[in-house]
Coordinates of C-alpha atoms in Angstrom, one line a residue:
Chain A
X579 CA 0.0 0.0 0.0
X580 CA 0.8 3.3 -0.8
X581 CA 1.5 5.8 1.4
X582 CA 0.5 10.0 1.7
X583 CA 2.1 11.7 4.0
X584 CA 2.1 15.7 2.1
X585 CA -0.5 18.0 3.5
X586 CA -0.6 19.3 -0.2
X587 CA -1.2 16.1 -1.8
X588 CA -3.3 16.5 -5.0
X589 CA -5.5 13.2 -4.6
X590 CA -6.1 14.6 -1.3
X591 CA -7.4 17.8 -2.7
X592 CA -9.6 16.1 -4.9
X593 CA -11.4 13.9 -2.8
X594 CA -11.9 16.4 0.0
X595 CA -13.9 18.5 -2.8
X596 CA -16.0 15.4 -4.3
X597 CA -16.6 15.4 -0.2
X598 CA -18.2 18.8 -0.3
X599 CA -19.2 19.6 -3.9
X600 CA -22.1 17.9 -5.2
X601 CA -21.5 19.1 -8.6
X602 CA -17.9 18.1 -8.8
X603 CA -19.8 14.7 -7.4
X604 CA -21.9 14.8 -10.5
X605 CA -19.2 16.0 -13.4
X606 CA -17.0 12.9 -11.7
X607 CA -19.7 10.5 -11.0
X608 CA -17.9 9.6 -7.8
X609 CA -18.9 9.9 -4.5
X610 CA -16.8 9.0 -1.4
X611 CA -17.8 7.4 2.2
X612 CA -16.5 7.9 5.7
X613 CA -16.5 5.6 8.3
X614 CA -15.9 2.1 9.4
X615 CA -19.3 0.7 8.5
X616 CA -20.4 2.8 5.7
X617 CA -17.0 2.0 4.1
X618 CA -17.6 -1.9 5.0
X619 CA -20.8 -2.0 3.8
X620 CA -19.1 -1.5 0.1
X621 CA -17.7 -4.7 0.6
X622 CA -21.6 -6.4 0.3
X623 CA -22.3 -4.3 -2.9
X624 CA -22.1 -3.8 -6.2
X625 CA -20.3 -0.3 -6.2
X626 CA -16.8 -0.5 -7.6
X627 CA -14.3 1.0 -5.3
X628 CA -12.0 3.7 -7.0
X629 CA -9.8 4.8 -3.9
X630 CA -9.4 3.5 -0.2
X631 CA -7.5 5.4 2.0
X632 CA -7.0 4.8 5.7
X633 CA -5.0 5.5 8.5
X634 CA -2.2 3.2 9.9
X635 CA -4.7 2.9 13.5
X636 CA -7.8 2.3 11.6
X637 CA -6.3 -0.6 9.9
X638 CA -4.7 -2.1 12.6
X639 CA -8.4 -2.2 13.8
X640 CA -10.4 -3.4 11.3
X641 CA -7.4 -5.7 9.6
X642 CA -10.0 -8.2 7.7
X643 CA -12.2 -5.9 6.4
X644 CA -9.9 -3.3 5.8
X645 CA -7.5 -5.9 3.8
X646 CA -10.7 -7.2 1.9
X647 CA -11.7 -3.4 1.2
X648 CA -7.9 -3.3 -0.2
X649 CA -8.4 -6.0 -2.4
X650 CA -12.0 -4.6 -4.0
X651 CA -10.4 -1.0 -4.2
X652 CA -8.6 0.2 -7.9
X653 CA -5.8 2.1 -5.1
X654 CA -5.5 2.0 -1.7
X655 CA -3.3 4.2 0.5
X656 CA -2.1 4.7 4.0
X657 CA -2.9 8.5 5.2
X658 CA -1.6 10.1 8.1
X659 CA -4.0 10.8 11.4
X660 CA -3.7 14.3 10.5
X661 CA -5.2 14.2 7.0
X662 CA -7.9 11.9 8.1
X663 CA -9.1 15.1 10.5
X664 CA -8.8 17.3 7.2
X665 CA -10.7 14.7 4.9
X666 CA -13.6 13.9 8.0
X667 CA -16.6 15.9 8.2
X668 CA -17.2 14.0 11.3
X669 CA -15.9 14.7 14.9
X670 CA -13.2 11.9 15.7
X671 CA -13.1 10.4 12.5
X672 CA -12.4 6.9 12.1
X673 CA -9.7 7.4 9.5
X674 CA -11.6 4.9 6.8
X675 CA -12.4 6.5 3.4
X676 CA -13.5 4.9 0.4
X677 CA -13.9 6.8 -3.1
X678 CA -17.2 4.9 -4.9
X679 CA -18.2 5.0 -8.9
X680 CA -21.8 5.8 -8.8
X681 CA -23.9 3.0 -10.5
X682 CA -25.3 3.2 -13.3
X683 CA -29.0 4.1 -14.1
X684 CA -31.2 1.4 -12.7
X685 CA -35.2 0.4 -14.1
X686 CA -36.1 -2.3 -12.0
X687 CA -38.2 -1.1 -9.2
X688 CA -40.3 -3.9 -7.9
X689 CA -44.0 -3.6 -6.5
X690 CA -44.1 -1.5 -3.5
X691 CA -42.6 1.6 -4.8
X692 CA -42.0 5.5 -3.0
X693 CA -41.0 8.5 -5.1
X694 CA -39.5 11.3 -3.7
X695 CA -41.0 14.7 -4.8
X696 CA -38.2 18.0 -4.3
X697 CA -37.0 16.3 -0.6
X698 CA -34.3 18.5 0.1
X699 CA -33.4 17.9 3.9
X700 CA -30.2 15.5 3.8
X701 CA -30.6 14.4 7.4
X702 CA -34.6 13.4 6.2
X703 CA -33.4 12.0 3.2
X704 CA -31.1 9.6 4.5
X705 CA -33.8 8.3 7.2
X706 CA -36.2 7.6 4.5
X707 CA -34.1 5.8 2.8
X708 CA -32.9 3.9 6.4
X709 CA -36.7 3.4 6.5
X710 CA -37.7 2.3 3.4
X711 CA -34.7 -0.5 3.5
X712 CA -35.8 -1.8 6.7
X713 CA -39.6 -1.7 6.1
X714 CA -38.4 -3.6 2.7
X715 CA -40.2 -0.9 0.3
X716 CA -38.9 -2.4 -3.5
X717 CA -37.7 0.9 -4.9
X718 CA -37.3 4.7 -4.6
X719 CA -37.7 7.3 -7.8
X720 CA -35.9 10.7 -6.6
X721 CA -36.8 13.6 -8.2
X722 CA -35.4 17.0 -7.6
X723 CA -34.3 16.4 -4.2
X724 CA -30.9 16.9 -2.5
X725 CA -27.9 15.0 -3.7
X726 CA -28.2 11.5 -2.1
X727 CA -24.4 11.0 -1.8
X728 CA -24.0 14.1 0.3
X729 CA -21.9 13.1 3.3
X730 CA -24.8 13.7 5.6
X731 CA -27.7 11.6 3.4
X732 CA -25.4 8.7 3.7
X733 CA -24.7 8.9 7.0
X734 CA -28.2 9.1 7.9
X735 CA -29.1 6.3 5.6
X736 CA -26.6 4.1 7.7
X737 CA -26.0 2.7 4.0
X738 CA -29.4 2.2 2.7
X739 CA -28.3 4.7 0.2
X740 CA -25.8 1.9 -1.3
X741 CA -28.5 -1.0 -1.3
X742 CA -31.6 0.5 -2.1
X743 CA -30.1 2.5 -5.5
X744 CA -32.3 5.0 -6.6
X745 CA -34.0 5.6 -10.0
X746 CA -33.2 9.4 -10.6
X747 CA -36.6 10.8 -12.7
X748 CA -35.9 13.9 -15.1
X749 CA -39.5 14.6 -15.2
X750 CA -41.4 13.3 -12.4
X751 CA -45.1 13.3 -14.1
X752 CA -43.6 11.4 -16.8
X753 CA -42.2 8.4 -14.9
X754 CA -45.4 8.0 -12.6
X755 CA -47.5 7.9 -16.3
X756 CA -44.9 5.2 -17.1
X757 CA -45.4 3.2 -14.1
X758 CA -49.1 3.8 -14.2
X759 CA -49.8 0.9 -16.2
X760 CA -48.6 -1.7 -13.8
X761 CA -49.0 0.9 -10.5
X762 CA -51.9 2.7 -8.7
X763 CA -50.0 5.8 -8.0
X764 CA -51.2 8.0 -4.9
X765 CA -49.7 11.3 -3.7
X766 CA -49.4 12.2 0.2
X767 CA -50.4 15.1 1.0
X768 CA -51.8 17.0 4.4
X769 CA -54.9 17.7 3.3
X770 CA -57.7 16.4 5.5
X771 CA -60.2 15.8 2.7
X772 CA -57.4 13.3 1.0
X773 CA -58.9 9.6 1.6
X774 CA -56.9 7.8 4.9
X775 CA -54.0 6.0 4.9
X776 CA -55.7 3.6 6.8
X777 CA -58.2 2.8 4.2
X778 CA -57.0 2.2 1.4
X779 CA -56.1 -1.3 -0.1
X780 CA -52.4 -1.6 -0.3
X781 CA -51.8 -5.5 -1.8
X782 CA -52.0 -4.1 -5.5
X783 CA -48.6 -2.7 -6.6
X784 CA -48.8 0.9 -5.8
X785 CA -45.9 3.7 -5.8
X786 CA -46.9 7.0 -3.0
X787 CA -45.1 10.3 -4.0
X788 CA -43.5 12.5 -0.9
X789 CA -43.5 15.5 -1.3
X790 CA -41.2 18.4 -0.1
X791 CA -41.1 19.4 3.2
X792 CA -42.5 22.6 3.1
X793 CA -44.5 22.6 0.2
X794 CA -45.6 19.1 -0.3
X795 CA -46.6 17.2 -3.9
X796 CA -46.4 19.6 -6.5
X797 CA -49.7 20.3 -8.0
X798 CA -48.6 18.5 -11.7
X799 CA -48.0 14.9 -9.7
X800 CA -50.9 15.7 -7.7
X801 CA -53.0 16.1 -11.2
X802 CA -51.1 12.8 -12.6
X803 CA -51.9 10.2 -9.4
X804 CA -54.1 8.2 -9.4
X805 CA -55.7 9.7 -6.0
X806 CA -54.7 11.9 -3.0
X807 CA -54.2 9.9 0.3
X808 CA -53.2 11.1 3.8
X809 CA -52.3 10.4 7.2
X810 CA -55.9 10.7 9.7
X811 CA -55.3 13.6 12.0
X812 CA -55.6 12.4 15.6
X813 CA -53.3 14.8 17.3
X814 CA -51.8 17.1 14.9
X815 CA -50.4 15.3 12.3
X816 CA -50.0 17.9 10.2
X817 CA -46.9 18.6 13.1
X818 CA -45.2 15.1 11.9
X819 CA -41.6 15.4 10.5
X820 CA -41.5 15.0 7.2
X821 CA -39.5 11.3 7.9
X822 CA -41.4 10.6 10.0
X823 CA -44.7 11.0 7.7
X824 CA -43.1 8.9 5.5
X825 CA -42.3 6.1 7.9
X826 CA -45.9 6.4 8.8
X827 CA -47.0 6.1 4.9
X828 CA -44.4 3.2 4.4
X829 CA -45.5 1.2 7.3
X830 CA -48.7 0.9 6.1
X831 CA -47.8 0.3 2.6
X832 CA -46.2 -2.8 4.1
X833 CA -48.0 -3.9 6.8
Chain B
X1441 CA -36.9 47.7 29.5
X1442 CA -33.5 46.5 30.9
X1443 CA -30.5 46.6 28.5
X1444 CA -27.5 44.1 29.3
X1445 CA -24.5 45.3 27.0
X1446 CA -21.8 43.7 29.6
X1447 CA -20.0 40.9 28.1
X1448 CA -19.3 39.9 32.0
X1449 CA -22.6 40.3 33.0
X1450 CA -23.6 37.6 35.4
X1451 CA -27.2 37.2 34.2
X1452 CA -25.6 36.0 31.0
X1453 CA -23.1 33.7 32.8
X1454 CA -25.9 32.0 34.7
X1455 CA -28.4 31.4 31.6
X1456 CA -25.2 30.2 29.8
X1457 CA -24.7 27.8 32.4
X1458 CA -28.5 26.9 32.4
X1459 CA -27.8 25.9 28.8
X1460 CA -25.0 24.2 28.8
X1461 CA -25.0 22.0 31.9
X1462 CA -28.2 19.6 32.7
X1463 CA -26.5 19.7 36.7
X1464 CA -27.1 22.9 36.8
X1465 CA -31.0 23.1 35.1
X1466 CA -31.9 20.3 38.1
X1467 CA -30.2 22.5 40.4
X1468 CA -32.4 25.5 39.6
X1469 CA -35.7 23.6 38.0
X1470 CA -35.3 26.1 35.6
X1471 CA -33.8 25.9 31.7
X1472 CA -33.6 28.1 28.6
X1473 CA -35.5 28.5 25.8
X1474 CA -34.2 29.5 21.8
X1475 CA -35.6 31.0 18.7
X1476 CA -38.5 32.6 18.0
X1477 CA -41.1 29.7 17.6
X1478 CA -39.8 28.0 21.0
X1479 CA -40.0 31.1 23.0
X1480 CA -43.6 32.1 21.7
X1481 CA -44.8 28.9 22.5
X1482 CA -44.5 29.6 25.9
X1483 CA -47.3 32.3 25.6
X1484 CA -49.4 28.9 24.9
X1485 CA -48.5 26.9 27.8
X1486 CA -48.4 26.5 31.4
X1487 CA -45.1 27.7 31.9
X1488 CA -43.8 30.7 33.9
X1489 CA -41.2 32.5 32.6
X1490 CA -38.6 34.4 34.6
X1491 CA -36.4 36.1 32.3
X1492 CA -36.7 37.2 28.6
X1493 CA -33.6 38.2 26.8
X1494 CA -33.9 39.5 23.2
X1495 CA -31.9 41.7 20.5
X1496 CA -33.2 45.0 19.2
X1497 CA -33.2 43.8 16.0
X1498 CA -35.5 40.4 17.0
X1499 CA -37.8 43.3 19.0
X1500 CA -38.2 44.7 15.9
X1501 CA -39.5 41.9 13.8
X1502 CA -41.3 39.8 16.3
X1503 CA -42.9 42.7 18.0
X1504 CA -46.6 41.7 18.8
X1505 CA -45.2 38.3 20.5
X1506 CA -42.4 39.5 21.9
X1507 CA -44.5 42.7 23.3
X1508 CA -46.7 39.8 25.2
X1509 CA -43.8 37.2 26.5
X1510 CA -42.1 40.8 27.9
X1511 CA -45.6 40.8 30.2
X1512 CA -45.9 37.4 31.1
X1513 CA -41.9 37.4 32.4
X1514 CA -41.0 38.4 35.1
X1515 CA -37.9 40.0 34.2
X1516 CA -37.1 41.2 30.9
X1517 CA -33.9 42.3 29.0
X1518 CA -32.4 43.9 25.5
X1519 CA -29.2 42.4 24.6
X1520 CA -26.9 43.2 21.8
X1521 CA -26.1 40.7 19.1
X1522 CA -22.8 39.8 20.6
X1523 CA -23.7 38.8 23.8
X1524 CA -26.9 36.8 21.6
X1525 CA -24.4 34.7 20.1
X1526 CA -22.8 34.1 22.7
X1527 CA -25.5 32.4 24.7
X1528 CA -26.5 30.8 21.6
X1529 CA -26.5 27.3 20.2
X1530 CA -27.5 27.3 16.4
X1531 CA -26.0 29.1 14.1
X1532 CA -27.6 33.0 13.0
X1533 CA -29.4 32.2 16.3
X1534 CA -32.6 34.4 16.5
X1535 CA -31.3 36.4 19.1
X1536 CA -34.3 35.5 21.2
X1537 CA -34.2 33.5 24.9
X1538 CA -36.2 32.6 27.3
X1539 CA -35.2 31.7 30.7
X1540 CA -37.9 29.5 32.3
X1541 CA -39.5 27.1 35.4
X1542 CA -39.7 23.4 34.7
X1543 CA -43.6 22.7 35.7
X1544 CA -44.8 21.1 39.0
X1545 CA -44.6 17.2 38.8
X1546 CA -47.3 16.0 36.7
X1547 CA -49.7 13.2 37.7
X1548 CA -52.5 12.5 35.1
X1549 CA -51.8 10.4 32.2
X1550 CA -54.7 9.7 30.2
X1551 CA -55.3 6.4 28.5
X1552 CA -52.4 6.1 25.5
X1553 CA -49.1 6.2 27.1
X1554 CA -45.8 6.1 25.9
X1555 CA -43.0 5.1 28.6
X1556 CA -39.3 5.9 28.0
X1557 CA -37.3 2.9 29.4
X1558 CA -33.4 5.0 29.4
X1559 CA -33.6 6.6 25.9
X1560 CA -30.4 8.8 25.7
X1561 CA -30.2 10.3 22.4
X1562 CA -31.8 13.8 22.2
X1563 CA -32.3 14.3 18.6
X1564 CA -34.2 10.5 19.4
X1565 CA -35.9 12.1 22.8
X1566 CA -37.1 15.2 21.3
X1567 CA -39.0 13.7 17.6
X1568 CA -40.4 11.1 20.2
X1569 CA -42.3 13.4 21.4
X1570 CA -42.7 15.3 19.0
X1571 CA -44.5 12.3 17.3
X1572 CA -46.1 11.9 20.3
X1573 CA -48.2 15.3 20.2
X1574 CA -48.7 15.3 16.7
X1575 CA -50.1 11.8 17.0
X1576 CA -52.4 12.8 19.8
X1577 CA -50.4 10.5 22.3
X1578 CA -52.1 11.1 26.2
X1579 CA -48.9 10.6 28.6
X1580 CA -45.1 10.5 28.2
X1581 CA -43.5 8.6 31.3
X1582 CA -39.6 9.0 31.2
X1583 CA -36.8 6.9 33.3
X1584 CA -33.5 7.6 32.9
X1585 CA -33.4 9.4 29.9
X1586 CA -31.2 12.3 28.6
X1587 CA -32.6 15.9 30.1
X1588 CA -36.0 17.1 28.3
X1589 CA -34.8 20.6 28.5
X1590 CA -31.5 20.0 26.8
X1591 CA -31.6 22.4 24.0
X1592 CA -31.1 19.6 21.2
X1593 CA -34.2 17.9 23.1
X1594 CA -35.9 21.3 22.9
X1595 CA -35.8 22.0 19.2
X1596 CA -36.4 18.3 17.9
X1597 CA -39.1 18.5 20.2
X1598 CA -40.3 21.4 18.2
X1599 CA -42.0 22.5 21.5
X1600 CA -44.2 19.6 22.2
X1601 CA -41.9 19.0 25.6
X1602 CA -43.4 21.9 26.7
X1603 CA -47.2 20.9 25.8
X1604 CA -46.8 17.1 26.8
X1605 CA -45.2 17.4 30.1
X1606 CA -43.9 14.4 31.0
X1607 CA -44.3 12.0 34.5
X1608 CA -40.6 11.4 35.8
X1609 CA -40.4 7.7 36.8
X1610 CA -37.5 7.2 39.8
X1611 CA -38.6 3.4 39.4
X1612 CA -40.2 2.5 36.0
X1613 CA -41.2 -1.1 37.6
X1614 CA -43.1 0.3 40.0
X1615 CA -44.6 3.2 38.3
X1616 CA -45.7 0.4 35.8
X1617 CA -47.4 -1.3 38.2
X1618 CA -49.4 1.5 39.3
X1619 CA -50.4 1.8 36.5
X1620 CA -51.9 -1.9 35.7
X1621 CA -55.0 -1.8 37.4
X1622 CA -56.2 0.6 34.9
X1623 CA -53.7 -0.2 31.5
X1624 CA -52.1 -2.7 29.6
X1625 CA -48.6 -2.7 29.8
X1626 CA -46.6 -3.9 27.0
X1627 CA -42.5 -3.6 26.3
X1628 CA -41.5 -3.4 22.7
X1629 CA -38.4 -5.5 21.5
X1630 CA -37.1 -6.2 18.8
X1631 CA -37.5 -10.2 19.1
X1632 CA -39.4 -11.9 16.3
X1633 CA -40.8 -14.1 19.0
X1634 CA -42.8 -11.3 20.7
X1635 CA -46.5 -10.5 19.4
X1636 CA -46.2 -8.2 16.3
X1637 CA -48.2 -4.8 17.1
X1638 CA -50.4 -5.3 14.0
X1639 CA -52.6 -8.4 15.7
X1640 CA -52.4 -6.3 18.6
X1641 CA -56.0 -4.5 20.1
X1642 CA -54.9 -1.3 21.2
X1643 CA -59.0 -0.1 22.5
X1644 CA -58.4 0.2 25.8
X1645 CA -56.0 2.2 28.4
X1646 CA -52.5 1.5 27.5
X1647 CA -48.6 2.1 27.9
X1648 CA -45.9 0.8 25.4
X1649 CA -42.4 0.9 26.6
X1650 CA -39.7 1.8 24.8
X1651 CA -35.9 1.1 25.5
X1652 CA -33.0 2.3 24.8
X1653 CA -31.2 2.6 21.6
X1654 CA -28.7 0.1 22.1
X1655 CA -30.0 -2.4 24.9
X1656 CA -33.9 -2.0 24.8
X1657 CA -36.0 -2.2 27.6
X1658 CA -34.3 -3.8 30.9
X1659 CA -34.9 -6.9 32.0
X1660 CA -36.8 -6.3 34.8
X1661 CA -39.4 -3.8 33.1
X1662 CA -40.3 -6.8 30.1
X1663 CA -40.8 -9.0 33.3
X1664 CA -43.3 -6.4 34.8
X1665 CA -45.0 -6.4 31.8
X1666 CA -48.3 -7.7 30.2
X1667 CA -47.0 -8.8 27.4
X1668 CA -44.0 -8.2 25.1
X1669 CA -44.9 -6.7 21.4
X1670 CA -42.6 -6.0 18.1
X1671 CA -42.8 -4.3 14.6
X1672 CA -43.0 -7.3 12.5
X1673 CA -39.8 -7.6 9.9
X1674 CA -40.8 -7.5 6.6
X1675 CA -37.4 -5.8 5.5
X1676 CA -35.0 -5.6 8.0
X1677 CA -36.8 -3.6 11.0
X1678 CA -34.0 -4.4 13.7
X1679 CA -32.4 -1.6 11.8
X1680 CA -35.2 0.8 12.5
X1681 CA -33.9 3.8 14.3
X1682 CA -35.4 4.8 17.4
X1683 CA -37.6 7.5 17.1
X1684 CA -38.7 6.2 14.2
X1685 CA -39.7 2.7 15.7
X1686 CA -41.2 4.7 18.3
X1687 CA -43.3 6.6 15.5
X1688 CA -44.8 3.3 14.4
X1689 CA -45.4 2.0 17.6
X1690 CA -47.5 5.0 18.4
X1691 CA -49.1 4.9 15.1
X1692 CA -50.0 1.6 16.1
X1693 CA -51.8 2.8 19.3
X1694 CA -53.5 5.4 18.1
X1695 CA -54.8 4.4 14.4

C-alpha cells in the first residue's frame, strides 16, 4: 500500500472537494464514504471501489475488512492521522475512506414503490431511505431532491443509500404515467379531505409520491396520481416530521 | 426595559450555564428557551417565565409576541447581538431567549401512554415526542433518559416537551405497576418471538415501553410487563432507528 504523507497532496485535494461539492460529485460520477461501516458496507455491494485510504490505526483495527476493502479497491493508500481530520466531516473520525463510482442508471423497481417529490433535507433523506430499506419498500424514484451522496444523506441512511439505488426521474409526471400501467399511483399530501391511509387497499402494486417538506406534492403529480391519500389527524399530524410522515406512509404500505 | 451590554454580565453567565450543563437546570428547576417559535410557545402553555432576553433587532420583527412574553416574564432584558451569540447554540441564532420554570410534577396520564425505558439520544428524545403530540399520544412517562430541556431535546421536540409534560419515573417497575389496574402494559423488542403490534387491540388504556437505543428495555421492566410486542420484519426492521420505531409503535396505538 501506498503511502500519503504531504499535507498538499493532489489526490487529497480532490477527494476532499467530491466530499463537499455535489457538482464536482456529479461532473465525476464519484462519491466518497467515511467511516468504518459505511465503508464496509461497500464490501456487500455492487459499487466498484475507485480509492481506499486509511490510517495506519484504523487498519490495525479493522485488519479483515480493511484488507478485503484493499483487495476490491482500484488504489488504496495509507494516510496520516492528521489528514484523516482534514478529509472527516465528522468529529473523531475513524480514518476509513473509500472513493465509490456511482452506479449506473437502474429500471427495476419492484412492487411497492415511493417517489421522492423536491426532498431537500439530507438528514430526512437519508432516514427515509434507512426506512424504506428496513420496512423492505422495492424501490425509490428521486426527483429533484438533495444530492443522495452528500456526506450527511449517507450517513443518515446508515448505508441504505448503497442497497436501495435510486432511480433518478428527469421529469417526475412522466415516470409516474410510465409506471401507471402496472401501478396505482397515490400522492401524500396533508390535506384532510385526502382519503386515509388507513383505508386504502395496499396488496396491489402501488408507488406513494412524498413530497417536499415545506410545500408538499407539487400540484402537476398531484394532477397525474391516481388519488390523493393522507395520514388521519388524531393529534396534529400535520406537526409530523417529514421522515417521520413517510415512515408512517411506508409502514402501512407494508404492513 | 432593561438593556444588558456587559459581556461579563452575570445574568448571562448563569443562563449560559443553564444551557450548557443539565447539573445545573436540576439545580435550579429552571432551563432556557431558543428561537423565536420555542420562546412564543411559551405564551401557549403553562409555563412561567422568569427572564426574557432579546436583541433589538429580534424586537423589531417579532414585536406583537415578543410585546406579550415581555408581560408574562418576570424580568425582561435587551441584549446586543454579541452577547446573543454568545448564549446561543445554532448558528444565525434568532437572538431571542427565554429563561424559564420546569412545571410542578405531573400526575395524570390519560389512556395512550408512551413510557421511555433510558432513551439517551436527544435528537431520538425530542421527535419522540414530537411524534407523540402530533399523533395525539395522552402521557409520556420518562426513566433515565437524557434531560428534556437539553436544548437539542428542545428544538427536535419542536415544542411539544413543553405541551406534553412528562411523568418522571424514579422506578419505572413500580410506576408500571401502578399503572396496571387501569392499563395494559406492553415492552416493545425487537424479538421476532414477541407479538407483532399489527394483531395487537390497542381499544383500551395502555402504555408501550420503549428502551433504549442500544439495549432496549431492561430486563426487569419486560418482566413487569403484560406482554412483550414488536414491529413485524418485513425488510429488516431491527435496523429501524429509534424514534422512528417509536413513530410506528404510536401509530399503532393510536390508528
Amino acid at each position: 500500500m501506498e503511502r500519503i504523507t504531504s499535507k498538499t497532496n493532489q489526490l487529497v485535494k480532490d477527494i476532499k472537494r467530491l466530499i463537499t461539492s455535489s457538482k464536482e460529485r456529479a461532473e465525476k460520477r464519484l462519491f466518497v464514504l467515511e467511516g468504518a461501516r459505511l465503508c464496509f458496507d461497500v464490501l456487500n455491494s455492487v459499487y466498484g471501489v475507485k480509492y481506499f485510504l486509511i490510517t495506519d490505526e484504523a487498519y490495525a483495527r479493522y485488519s479483515y475488512e480493511a484488507a478485503k476493502l484493499e483487495e476490491k479497491s482500484e488504489k488504496s493508500f495509507l494516510i496520516t492521522a492528521e489528514l484523516a481530520e482534514k478529509l472527516g466531516e465528522t468529529k473523531n473520525t475513524q480514518g476509513v475512506f473509500a472513493v465509490c463510482a456511482m452506479p449506473e442508471e437502474k429500471n427495476l423497481l419492484g412492487d411497492k414503490i415511493i417517489a421522492l417529490d423536491s426532498v431537500q433535507d439530507p438528514a430526512n433523506m437519508g432516514a427515509i431511505f434507512r426506512t424504506a430499506e428496513a420496512l423492505g419498500i422495492d424501490g425509490i424514484v428521486i426527483y429533484n431532491c438533495c444530492d443522495i451522496y452528500n456526506p450527511k444523506t449517507l450517513r443518515a441512511s446508515m448505508g441504505g443509500v448503497l442497497r436501495l439505488t435510486p432511480v433518478k426521474s428527469a421529469d417526475l409526471v412522466k415516470t409516474l404515467e410510465g409506471l401507471k400501467a402496472s401501478h396505482k399511483i397515490y400522492s401524500t399530501v396533508p390535506d384532510s379531505g385526502a382519503k386515509p391511509i388507513t383505508e386504502l387497499d395496499f396488496s396491489d402494486p402501488c408507488v406513494c409520491v412524498i413530497g417536499n417538506e415545506a410545500n408538499g406534492v407539487s400540484d402537476e403529480v398531484k394532477a397525474a396520481s391516481d388519488g390523493l391519500i393522507t395520514i388521519p389527524m388524531m393529534g396534529n399530524a400535520e406537526s409530523l416530521n417529514a421522515s417521520v410522515a413517510a415512515a408512517i406512509t411506508m409502514w402501512e404500505m407494508m404492513r
